[in-house]
Amino acid sequence: QVQLVESGGGSVQAGGSLRLSCVGSGYPYTTYCLAWFRQAAGKEREGVARISVAGAEFYGDSVKGHFSISRDGMDNTVHLQMNNLKAEATAIYYCAAAVTRTCPGSWRLGSRYKYWGQGTQVTVSS
C-alpha cells in the first residue's frame, strides 16, 4: 500500500517561513518523481515544485526564489522550504508521486501523478 504523509503545515505571519515534509512508504520512493501542489479555497490546484530522481528541480513562477524542494532518499522524504511567505500562499499543500524517474514535461498537471498525500494546511496572515 503506497502512502504519502505530509507534515509541517501551520500558521505564520507574512514574511515568515515554513518547512513541509512528506514521507513516502510502500513503494520504491527513490525511483519516483516527486512534487508539491497546493489548492487555495475556491481556486484550482496549482503545481508548486517538482524534483526528479536525479535531483533536477523546477518551480512554478509564483514561488521561484522563495521556495526550495529537496528529497532525502535515506528516509524517503521530500521537503518544501518556503521562505518570505505571502498571504496568497495560504492553501492546502499536497505532495504527489509520479511513477517515473524523470518528471513529466507537463509536471503541473495533477493527472500525471499516481499517488497523493492527504494534504497539510498552510495559513499566512498579513
Coordinates of C-alpha atoms in Angstrom, one line a residue:
Q1 CA 0.0 0.0 0.0
V2 CA 1.5 3.3 -1.1
Q3 CA 1.2 6.1 1.3
L4 CA 2.4 9.7 1.4
V5 CA 2.1 11.7 4.6
E6 CA 2.6 15.4 4.8
S7 CA 3.5 17.4 7.9
G8 CA 4.9 20.8 8.8
G9 CA 1.9 23.0 7.9
G10 CA 0.6 25.7 10.2
S11 CA 0.0 29.4 10.6
V12 CA 2.7 32.0 10.1
Q13 CA 2.8 35.7 9.6
A14 CA 3.7 37.2 6.2
G15 CA 7.4 37.2 5.7
G16 CA 7.9 34.1 7.8
S17 CA 9.0 30.6 6.8
L18 CA 7.7 27.0 7.0
R19 CA 9.2 23.7 6.0
L20 CA 6.9 21.0 4.8
S21 CA 7.8 17.3 4.7
C22 CA 6.3 14.3 3.0
V23 CA 7.3 10.8 4.0
G24 CA 6.6 8.0 1.5
S25 CA 6.2 4.3 2.1
G26 CA 5.1 1.2 0.3
Y27 CA 6.9 1.8 -3.0
P28 CA 10.4 2.4 -4.4
Y29 CA 10.3 6.0 -3.4
T30 CA 13.8 6.8 -4.7
T31 CA 12.7 6.0 -8.3
Y32 CA 9.7 8.3 -8.5
C33 CA 9.4 12.0 -9.5
L34 CA 8.0 13.9 -6.5
A35 CA 6.1 17.2 -6.5
W36 CA 4.3 19.6 -4.3
F37 CA 0.9 21.1 -5.3
R38 CA -1.4 23.5 -3.5
Q39 CA -5.0 24.4 -3.6
A40 CA -6.4 27.6 -2.2
A41 CA -10.1 27.9 -1.3
G42 CA -12.1 28.5 -4.4
K43 CA -9.1 28.1 -6.7
E44 CA -7.8 25.3 -8.9
R45 CA -4.9 23.1 -7.8
E46 CA -1.5 24.6 -8.7
G47 CA 1.8 22.9 -9.2
V48 CA 4.4 24.4 -6.9
A49 CA 7.6 22.5 -7.4
R50 CA 8.9 19.1 -8.6
I51 CA 12.1 17.2 -8.3
S52 CA 13.3 14.2 -10.3
V53 CA 15.2 11.2 -9.1
A54 CA 18.4 12.8 -10.2
G55 CA 17.6 16.0 -8.2
A56 CA 16.5 18.3 -11.1
E57 CA 14.2 20.9 -9.6
F58 CA 11.6 23.0 -11.3
Y59 CA 9.3 25.7 -9.8
G60 CA 6.1 27.4 -10.5
D61 CA 6.6 31.1 -11.5
S62 CA 4.8 32.3 -8.3
V63 CA 7.3 30.7 -6.0
K64 CA 10.6 31.0 -7.7
G65 CA 13.3 32.3 -5.5
H66 CA 11.2 31.8 -2.3
F67 CA 10.5 28.0 -2.2
S68 CA 13.0 25.2 -2.4
I69 CA 12.3 21.5 -2.9
S70 CA 14.6 18.7 -1.8
R71 CA 14.5 15.0 -1.4
D72 CA 16.2 12.6 1.0
G73 CA 16.4 9.0 -0.2
M74 CA 17.7 7.8 3.1
D75 CA 14.3 8.4 4.8
N76 CA 12.0 8.6 1.8
T77 CA 11.2 12.2 2.4
V78 CA 10.6 15.2 0.2
H79 CA 10.7 18.7 1.7
L80 CA 9.4 22.1 0.7
Q81 CA 11.2 25.0 2.3
M82 CA 9.0 28.1 2.0
N83 CA 10.5 31.5 2.8
N84 CA 9.2 35.0 2.7
L85 CA 5.7 33.7 2.7
K86 CA 2.9 35.9 1.5
A87 CA -0.9 35.8 2.2
E88 CA -1.5 34.3 -1.3
A89 CA 0.4 31.2 -0.3
T90 CA -2.4 30.2 2.0
A91 CA -3.6 26.8 0.8
I92 CA -3.7 23.1 1.4
Y93 CA -0.4 21.7 0.3
Y94 CA -0.2 18.2 -1.2
C95 CA 2.8 16.0 -2.1
A96 CA 2.5 13.7 -5.1
A97 CA 4.5 11.0 -6.7
A98 CA 4.7 10.1 -10.4
V99 CA 5.8 6.6 -11.4
T100 CA 8.7 7.9 -13.5
R101 CA 12.3 8.7 -12.7
T102 CA 12.2 11.8 -14.7
C103 CA 9.4 14.2 -14.2
P104 CA 6.7 14.6 -16.8
G105 CA 7.1 17.5 -19.1
S106 CA 3.7 18.7 -18.1
W107 CA 4.6 18.4 -14.4
R108 CA 1.9 20.8 -13.3
L109 CA -0.9 18.5 -14.3
G110 CA -2.2 16.6 -11.4
S111 CA -3.2 13.8 -13.6
R112 CA 0.4 12.9 -14.2
Y113 CA 0.8 11.8 -10.6
K114 CA -0.5 8.5 -9.3
Y115 CA -0.1 8.9 -5.6
W116 CA -1.1 11.8 -3.3
G117 CA -0.9 12.7 0.3
Q118 CA -3.8 13.9 2.4
G119 CA -2.6 17.5 2.5
T120 CA -1.4 19.9 5.1
Q121 CA -2.9 23.4 5.7
V122 CA -0.7 26.5 5.4
T123 CA -2.1 29.8 6.5
V124 CA -0.2 33.0 6.1
S125 CA -1.6 36.1 7.8
S126 CA -0.8 39.6 6.6

